[in-house]
Tab-separated table of C-alpha atoms and ligand atoms in Angstrom:
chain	number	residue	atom	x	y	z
A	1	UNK	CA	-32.026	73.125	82.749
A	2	UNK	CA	-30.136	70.322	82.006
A	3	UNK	CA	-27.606	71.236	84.531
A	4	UNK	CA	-24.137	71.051	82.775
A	5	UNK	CA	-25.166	67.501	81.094
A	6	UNK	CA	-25.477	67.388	77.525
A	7	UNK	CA	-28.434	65.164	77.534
A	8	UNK	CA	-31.755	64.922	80.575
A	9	UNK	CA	-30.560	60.995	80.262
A	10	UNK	CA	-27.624	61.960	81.716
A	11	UNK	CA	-29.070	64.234	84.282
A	12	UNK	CA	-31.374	62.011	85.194
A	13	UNK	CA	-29.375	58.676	85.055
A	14	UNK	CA	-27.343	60.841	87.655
A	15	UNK	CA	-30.241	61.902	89.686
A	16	UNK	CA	-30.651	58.142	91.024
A	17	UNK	CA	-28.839	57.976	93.656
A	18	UNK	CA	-31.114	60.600	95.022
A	19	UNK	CA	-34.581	59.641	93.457
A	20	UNK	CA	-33.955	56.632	95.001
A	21	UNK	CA	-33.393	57.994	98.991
A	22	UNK	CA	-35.947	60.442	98.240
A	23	UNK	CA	-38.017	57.691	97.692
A	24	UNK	CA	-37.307	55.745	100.772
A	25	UNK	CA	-37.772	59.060	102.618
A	26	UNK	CA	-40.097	59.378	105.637
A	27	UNK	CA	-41.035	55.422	104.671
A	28	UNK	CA	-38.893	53.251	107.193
A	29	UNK	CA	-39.040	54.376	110.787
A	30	UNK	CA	-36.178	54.835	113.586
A	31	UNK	CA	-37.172	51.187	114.729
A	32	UNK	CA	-36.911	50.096	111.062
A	33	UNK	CA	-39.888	49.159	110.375
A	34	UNK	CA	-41.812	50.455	107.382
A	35	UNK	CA	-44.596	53.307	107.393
A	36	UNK	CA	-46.691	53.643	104.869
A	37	UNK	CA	-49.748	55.495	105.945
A	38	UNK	CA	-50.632	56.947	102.387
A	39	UNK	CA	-51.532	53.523	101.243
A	40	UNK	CA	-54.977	54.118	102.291
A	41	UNK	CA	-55.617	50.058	102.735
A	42	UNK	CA	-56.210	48.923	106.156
A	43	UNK	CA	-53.479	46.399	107.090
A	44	UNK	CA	-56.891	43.993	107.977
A	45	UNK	CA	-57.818	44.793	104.021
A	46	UNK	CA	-54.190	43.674	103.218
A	47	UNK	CA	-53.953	40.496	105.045
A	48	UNK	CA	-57.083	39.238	103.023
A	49	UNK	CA	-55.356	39.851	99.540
A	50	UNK	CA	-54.978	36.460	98.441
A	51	UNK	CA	-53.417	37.065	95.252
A	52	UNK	CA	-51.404	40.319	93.532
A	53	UNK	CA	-51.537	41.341	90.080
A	54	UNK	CA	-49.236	43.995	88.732
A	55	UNK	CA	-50.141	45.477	85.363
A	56	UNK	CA	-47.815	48.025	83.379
A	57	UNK	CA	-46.365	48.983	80.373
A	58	UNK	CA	-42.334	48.812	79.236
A	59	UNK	CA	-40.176	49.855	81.764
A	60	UNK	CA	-42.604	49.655	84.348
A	61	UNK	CA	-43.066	46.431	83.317
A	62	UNK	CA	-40.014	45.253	83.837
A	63	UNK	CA	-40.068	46.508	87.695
A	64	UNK	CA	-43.204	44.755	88.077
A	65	UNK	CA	-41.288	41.488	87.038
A	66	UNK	CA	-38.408	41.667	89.715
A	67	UNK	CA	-41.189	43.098	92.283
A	68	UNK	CA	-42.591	39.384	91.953
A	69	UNK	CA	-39.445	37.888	93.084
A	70	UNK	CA	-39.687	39.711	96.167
A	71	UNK	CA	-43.676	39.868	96.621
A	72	UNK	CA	-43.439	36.383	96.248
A	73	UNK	CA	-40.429	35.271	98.132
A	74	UNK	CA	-41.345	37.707	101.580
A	75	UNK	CA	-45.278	37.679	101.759
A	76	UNK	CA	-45.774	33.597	100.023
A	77	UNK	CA	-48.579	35.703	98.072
A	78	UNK	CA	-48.957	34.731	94.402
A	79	UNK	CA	-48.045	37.221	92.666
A	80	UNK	CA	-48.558	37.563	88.433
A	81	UNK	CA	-47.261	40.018	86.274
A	82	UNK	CA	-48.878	41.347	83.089
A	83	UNK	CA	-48.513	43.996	80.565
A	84	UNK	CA	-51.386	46.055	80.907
A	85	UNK	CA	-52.376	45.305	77.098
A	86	UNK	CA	-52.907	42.068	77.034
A	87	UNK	CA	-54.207	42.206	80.453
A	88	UNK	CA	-57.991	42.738	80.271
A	89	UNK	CA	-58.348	40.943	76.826
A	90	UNK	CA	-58.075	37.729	78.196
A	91	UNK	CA	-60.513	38.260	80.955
A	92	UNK	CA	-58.394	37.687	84.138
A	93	UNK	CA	-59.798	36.053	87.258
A	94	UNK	CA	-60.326	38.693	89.491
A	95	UNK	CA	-61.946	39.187	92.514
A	96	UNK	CA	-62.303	41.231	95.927
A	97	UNK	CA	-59.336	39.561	97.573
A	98	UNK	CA	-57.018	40.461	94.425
A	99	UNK	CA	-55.015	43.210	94.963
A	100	UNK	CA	-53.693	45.018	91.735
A	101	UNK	CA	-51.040	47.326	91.862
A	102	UNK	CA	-50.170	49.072	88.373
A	103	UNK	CA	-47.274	50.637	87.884
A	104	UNK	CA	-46.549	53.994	85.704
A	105	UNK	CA	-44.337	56.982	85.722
A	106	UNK	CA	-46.501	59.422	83.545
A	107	UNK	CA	-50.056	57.923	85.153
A	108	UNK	CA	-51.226	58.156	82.012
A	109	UNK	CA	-50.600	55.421	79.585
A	110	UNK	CA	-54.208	54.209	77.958
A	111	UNK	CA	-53.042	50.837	78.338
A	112	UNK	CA	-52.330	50.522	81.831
A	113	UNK	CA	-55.606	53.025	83.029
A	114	UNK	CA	-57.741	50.446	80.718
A	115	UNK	CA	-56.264	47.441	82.617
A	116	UNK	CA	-56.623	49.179	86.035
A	117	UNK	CA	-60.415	49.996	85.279
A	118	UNK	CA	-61.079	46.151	84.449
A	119	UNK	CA	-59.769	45.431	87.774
A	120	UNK	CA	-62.143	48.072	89.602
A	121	UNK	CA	-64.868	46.401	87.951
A	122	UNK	CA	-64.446	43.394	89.331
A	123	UNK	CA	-64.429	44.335	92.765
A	124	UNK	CA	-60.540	44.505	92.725
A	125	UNK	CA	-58.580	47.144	95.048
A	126	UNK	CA	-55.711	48.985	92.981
A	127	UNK	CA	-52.635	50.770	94.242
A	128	UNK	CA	-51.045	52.664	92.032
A	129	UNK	CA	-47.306	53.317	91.984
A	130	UNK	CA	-46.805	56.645	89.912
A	131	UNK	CA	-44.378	59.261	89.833
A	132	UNK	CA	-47.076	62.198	88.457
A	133	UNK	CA	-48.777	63.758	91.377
A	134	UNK	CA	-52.413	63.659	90.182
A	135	UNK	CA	-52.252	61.967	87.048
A	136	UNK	CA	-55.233	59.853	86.001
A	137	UNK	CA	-53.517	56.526	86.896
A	138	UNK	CA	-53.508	57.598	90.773
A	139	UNK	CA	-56.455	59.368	90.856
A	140	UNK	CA	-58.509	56.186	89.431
A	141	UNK	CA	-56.707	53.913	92.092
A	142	UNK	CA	-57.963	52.835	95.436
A	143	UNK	CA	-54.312	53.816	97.189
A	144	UNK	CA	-51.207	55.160	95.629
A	145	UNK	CA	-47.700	55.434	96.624
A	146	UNK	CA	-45.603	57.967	94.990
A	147	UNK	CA	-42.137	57.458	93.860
A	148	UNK	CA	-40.412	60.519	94.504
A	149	UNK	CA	-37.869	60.457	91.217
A	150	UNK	CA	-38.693	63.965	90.534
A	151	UNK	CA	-39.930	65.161	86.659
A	152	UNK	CA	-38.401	62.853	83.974
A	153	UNK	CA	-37.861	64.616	80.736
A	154	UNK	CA	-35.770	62.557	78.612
A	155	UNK	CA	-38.146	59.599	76.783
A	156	UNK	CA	-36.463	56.533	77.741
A	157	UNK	CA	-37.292	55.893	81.870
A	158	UNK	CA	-34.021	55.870	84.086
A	159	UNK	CA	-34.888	57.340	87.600
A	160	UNK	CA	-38.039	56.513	87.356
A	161	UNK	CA	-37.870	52.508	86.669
A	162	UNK	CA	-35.117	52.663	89.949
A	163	UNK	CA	-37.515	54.522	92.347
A	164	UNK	CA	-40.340	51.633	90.571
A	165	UNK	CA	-38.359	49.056	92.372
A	166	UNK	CA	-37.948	50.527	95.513
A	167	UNK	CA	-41.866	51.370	95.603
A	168	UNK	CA	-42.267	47.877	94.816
A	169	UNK	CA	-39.820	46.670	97.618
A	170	UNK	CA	-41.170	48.666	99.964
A	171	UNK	CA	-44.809	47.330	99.453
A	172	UNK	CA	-43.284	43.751	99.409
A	173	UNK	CA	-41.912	44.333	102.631
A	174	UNK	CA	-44.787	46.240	103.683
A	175	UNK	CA	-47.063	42.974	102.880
A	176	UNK	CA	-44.581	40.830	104.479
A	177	UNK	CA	-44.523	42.999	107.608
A	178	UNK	CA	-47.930	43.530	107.892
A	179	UNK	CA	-49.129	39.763	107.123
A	180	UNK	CA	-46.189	38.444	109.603
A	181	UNK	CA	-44.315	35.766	107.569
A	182	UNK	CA	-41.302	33.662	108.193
A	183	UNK	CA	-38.886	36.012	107.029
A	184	UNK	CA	-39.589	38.330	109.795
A	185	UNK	CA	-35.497	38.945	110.087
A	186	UNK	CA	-34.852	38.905	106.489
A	187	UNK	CA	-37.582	41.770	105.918
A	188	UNK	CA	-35.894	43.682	109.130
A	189	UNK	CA	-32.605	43.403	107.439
A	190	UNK	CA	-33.370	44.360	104.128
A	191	UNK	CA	-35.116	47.495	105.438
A	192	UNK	CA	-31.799	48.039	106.259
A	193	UNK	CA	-30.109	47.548	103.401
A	194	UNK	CA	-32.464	49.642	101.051
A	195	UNK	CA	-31.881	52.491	103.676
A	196	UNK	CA	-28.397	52.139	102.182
A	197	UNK	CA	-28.681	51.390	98.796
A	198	UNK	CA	-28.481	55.119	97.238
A	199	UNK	CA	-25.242	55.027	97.737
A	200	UNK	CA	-24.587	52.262	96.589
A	201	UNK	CA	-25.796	53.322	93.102
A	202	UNK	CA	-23.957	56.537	93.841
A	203	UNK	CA	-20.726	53.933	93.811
A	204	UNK	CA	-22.055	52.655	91.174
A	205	UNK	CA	-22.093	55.892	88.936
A	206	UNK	CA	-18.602	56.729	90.062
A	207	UNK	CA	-17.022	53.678	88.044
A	208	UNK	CA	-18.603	54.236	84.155
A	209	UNK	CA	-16.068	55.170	82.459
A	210	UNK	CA	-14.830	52.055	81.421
A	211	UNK	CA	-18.430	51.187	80.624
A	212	UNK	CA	-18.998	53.980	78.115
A	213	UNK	CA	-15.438	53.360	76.859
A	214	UNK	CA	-16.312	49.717	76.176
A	215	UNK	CA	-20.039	51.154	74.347
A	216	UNK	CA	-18.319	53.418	72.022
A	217	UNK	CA	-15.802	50.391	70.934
A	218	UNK	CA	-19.058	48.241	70.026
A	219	UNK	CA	-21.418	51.252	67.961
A	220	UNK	CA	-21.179	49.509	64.933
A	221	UNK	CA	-22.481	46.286	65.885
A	222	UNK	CA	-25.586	44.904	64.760
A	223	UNK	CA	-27.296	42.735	67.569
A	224	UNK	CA	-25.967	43.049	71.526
A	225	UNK	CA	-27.773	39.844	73.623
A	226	UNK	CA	-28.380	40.180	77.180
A	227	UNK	CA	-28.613	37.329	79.740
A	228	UNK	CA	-29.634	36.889	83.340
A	229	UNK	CA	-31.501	34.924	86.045
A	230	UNK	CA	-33.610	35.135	88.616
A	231	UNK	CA	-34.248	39.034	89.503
A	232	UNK	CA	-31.554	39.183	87.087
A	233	UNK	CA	-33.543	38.244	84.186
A	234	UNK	CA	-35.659	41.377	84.072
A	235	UNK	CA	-32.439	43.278	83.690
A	236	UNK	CA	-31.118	41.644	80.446
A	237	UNK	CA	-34.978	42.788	79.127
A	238	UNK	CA	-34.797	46.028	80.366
A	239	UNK	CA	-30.809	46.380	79.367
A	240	UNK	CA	-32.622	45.342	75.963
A	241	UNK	CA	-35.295	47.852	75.790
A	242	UNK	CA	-32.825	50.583	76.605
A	243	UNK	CA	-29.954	49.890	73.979
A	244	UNK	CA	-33.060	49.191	71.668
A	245	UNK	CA	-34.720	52.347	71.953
A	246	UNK	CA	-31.867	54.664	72.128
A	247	UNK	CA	-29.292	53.159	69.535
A	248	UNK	CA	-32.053	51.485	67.702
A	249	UNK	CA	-29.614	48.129	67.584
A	250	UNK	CA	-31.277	45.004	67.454
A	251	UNK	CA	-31.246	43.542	71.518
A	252	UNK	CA	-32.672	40.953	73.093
A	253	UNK	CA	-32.811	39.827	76.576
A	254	UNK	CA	-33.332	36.137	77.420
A	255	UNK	CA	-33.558	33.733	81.125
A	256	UNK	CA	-29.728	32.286	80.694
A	257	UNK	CA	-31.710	29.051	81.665
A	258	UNK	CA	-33.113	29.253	78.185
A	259	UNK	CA	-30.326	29.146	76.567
A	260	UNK	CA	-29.954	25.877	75.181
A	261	UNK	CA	-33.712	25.933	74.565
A	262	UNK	CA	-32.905	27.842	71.429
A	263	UNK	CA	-30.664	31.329	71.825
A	264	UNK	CA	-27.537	29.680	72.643
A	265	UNK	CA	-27.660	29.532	68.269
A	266	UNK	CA	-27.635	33.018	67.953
A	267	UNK	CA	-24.247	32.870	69.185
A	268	UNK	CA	-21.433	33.365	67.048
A	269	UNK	CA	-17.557	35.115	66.218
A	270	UNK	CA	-17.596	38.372	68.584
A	271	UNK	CA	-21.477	38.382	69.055
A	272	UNK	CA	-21.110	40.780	72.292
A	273	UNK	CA	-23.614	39.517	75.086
A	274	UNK	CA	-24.203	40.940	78.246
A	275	UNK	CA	-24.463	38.782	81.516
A	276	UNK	CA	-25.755	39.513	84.756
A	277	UNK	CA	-24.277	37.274	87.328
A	278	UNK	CA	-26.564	36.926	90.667
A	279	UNK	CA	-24.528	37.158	93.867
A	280	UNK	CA	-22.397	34.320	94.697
A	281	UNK	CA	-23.720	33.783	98.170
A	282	UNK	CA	-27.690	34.163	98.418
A	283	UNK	CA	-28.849	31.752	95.431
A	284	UNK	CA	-25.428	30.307	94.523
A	285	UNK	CA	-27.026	27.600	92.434
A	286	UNK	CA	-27.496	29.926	90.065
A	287	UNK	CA	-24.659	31.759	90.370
A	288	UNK	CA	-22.841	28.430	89.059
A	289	UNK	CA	-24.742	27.338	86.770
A	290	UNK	CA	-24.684	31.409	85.020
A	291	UNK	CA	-21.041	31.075	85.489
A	292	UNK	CA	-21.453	27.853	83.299
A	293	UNK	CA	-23.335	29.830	80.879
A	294	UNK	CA	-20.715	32.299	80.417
A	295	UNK	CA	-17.800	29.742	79.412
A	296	UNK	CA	-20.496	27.868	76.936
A	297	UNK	CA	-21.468	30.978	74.633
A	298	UNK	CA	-17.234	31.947	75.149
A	299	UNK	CA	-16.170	29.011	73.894
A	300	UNK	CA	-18.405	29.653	70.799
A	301	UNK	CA	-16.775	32.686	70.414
A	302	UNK	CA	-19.052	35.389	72.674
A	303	UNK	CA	-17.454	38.541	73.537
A	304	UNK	CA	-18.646	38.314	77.452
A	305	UNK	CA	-19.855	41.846	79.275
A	306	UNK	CA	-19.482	40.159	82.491
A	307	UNK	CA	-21.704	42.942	85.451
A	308	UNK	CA	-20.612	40.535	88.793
A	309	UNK	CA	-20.398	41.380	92.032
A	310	UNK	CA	-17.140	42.819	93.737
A	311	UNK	CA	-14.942	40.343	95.314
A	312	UNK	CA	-16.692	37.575	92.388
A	313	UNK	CA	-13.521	36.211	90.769
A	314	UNK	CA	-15.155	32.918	89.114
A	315	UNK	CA	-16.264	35.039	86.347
A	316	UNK	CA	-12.650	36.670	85.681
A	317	UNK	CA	-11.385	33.829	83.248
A	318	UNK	CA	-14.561	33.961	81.328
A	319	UNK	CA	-15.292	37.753	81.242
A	320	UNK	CA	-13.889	39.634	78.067
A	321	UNK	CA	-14.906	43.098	80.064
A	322	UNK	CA	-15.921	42.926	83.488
A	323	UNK	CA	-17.910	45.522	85.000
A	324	UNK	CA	-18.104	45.490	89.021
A	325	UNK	CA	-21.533	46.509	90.822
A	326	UNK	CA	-21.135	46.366	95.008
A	327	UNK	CA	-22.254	43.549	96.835
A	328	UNK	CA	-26.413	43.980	97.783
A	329	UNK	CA	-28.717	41.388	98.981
A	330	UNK	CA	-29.707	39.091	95.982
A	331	UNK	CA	-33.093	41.034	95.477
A	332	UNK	CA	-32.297	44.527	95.260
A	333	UNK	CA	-29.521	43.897	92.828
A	334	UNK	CA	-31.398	45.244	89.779
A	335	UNK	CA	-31.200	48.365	91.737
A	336	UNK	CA	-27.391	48.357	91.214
A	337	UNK	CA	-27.155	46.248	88.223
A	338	UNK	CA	-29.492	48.439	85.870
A	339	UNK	CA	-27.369	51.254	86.380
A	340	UNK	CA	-24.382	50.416	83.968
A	341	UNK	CA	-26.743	49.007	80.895
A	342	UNK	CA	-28.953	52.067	81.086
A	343	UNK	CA	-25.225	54.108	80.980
A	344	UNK	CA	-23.931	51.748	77.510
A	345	UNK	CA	-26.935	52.279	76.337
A	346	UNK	CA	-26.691	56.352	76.412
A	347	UNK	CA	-23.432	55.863	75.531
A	348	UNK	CA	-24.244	53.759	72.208
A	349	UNK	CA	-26.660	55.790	70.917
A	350	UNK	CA	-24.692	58.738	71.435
A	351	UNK	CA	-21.322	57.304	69.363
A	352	UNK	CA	-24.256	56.072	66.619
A	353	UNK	CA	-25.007	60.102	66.198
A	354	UNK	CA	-28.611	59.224	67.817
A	355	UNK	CA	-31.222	61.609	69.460
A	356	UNK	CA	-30.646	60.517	73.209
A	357	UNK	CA	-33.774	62.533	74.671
A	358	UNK	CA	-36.250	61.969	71.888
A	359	UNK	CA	-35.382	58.526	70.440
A	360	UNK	CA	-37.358	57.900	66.979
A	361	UNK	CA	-41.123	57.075	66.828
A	362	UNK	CA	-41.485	57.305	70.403
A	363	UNK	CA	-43.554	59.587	72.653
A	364	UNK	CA	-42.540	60.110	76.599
A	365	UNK	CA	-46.000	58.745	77.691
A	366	UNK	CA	-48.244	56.550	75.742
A	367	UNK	CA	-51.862	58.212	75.864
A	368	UNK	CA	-53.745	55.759	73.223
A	369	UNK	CA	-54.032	52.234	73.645
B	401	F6R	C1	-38.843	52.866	78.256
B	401	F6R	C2	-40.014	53.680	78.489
B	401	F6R	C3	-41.373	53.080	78.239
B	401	F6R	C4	-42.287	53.335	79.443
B	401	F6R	C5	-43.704	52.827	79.174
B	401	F6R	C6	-44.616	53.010	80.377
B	401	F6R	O1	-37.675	53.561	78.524
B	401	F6R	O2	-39.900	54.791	78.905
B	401	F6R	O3	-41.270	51.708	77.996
B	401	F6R	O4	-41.742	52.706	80.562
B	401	F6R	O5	-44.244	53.508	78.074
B	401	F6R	O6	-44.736	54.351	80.717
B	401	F6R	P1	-45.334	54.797	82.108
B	401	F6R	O7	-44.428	54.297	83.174
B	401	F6R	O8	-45.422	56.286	82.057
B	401	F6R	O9	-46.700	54.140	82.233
């Protein structure tokens, strides 16, 4: 069952190319613009929504932080992000114009049905984004959209957190689309590109090798940092999470704008740290001033993991290993970007001897809060 791979990570890191279209499937119309009838909240109900909350756990957390960027950017709604257990103990404000959307593979982590049920009480709507038909989460919710990753066995998310971000992006857009903002012909054309994008993650895939090579060469390291910006950011946390729950290595993830503000003295002799450059041509502020960051921790000794964009070749002096992702629109870059971290980190914890499906101390879904 795990089809000729010797782990469901692998399968399943694999699967995304396809968990991701399947996902997109039946969603965007011939004209290109975005369907999605199962959200049972009336476009009127939608434009009212003065404020979005997302609430989840882990890896769903970290989709819920890049979905901000684009809920945010497209629809000019705030939009705050929380994990689901700290959420109701500080007694959010709330109210009939909030909508919450909580995100979950399983649908059944305690923490994230406790924070959705707080919401409900306060007059809240909830859409759930889920990936368990009929699972508590979705079944508790107002509307629910369904990522379409298929069953994920192996304990640390893959497919799932991908098919997370397009559900988000699609709602984004959705919101945008349906409230009528500005970026009327951005929204169009990124419809277009996320009708794309699974193959671009298929592209992805096809180039690992040197990415696993370069994992095994690091398994007995202590620490591996990881650094980004913007949607970027959420990456390094989740490229964290992954590496620490599957090779059990000390990892941390930090804003690259940060650095100064204290990480930048963890750095030392061979320390590796991962970067995630943003494109060079959407936000190319930041592209610069990451670029910057790169040749500060290199010069106090770093070994750079450069992931840049194709056709980037500012980041070639500075990048000790440089691992290409294909050129996507500066949002849906985690889409691409995740790919390779969630592939070193497999790869790590396999050289290390480590359980890859059933990582210590941890259970596939969280039912206790
Ligand atoms: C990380 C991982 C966990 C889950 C988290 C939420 O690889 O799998 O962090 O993402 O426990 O689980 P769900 O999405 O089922 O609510």
């Amino acid at each position: 069952e795990k089809g000729g791979y010797d782990y469901f990570m692998l399968k399943e890191i694999a699967e995304q190319p396809k968990a991701v279209a399947d996902t997109l499937l039946g969603r965007i119309d011939p004209s290109g613009s975005l369907t999605l009838d199962e959200v049972r909240i009336s476009p009127s109900e939608l434009r009212e929504i003065d404020k979005v909350v997302i609430v989840a756990c882990g890896t769903a957390f970290h989709a819920g932080l890049i979905a901000k960027y684009a809920i945010e950017h497209w629809t000019r709604i705030p939009c705050e992000v929380e994990l689901a257990s700290e959420f109701r103990y500080r007694d959010p404000i709330l109210d009939g114009r909030s909508l919450v959307i909580a995100i979950s593979q399983s649908g059944e982590t305690m923490d994230t049905l406790m924070a959705l049920r707080h919401a409900r009480e306060q007059g809240s709507k909830v859409l759930a984004i889920c990936n368990t038909n009929g699972s508590t989460i979705p079944r508790e919710s107002d509307a629910v959209l369904y990522t379409h990753a298929g069953p994920e066995v192996a304990v640390a998310s893959t497919k799932a957190f991908l098919t997370q971000l397009v559900a988000c992006y699609l709602v984004a857009l959705y919101l945008g689309q349906v409230r009528g903002t500005k970026w009327g012909d951005e929204i169009q054309a990124v419809i277009k590109d996320l009708s794309r994008i699974s193959e671009e993650v298929e592209r992805v895939l096809e180039t690992m090798e040197p990415v696993r090579a370069l994992a095994r060469t690091l398994a007995s390291k202590n620490t591996v940092l990881f650094l980004g910006r913007h949607v970027g950011y959420p990456v390094a946390l989740e490229g964290a999470l992954k590496l620490k729950e599957l090779a059990y290595m000390h990892a941390e993830g930090f804003a690259a704008g940060e650095l100064k503000h204290g990480p930048i003295a963890l750095i030392e002799e061979d320390v590796p740290v991962v970067v995630v450059v943003p494109s060079p041509r959407g936000r190319s502020v930041l592209h610069d001033k990451i670029v910057s960051n790169i040749q500060e921790i290199r010069a106090r000794g770093a070994r750079t993991i450069v992931i840049a964009e194709e056709g980037d070749e500012t980041v070639v002096p500075y990048a000790d290993h440089l691992i290409r992702i294909p050129v996507t629109p500066t949002l849906l870059q985690p889409l691409v970007a995740t790919v390779p971290l969630q592939v070193f980190a497999c790869e790590l914890a396999t050289a290390r001897g480590n359980e890859v499906d059933q990582p210590r101390n941890l259970a596939k879904s969280v039912t206790v809060e």
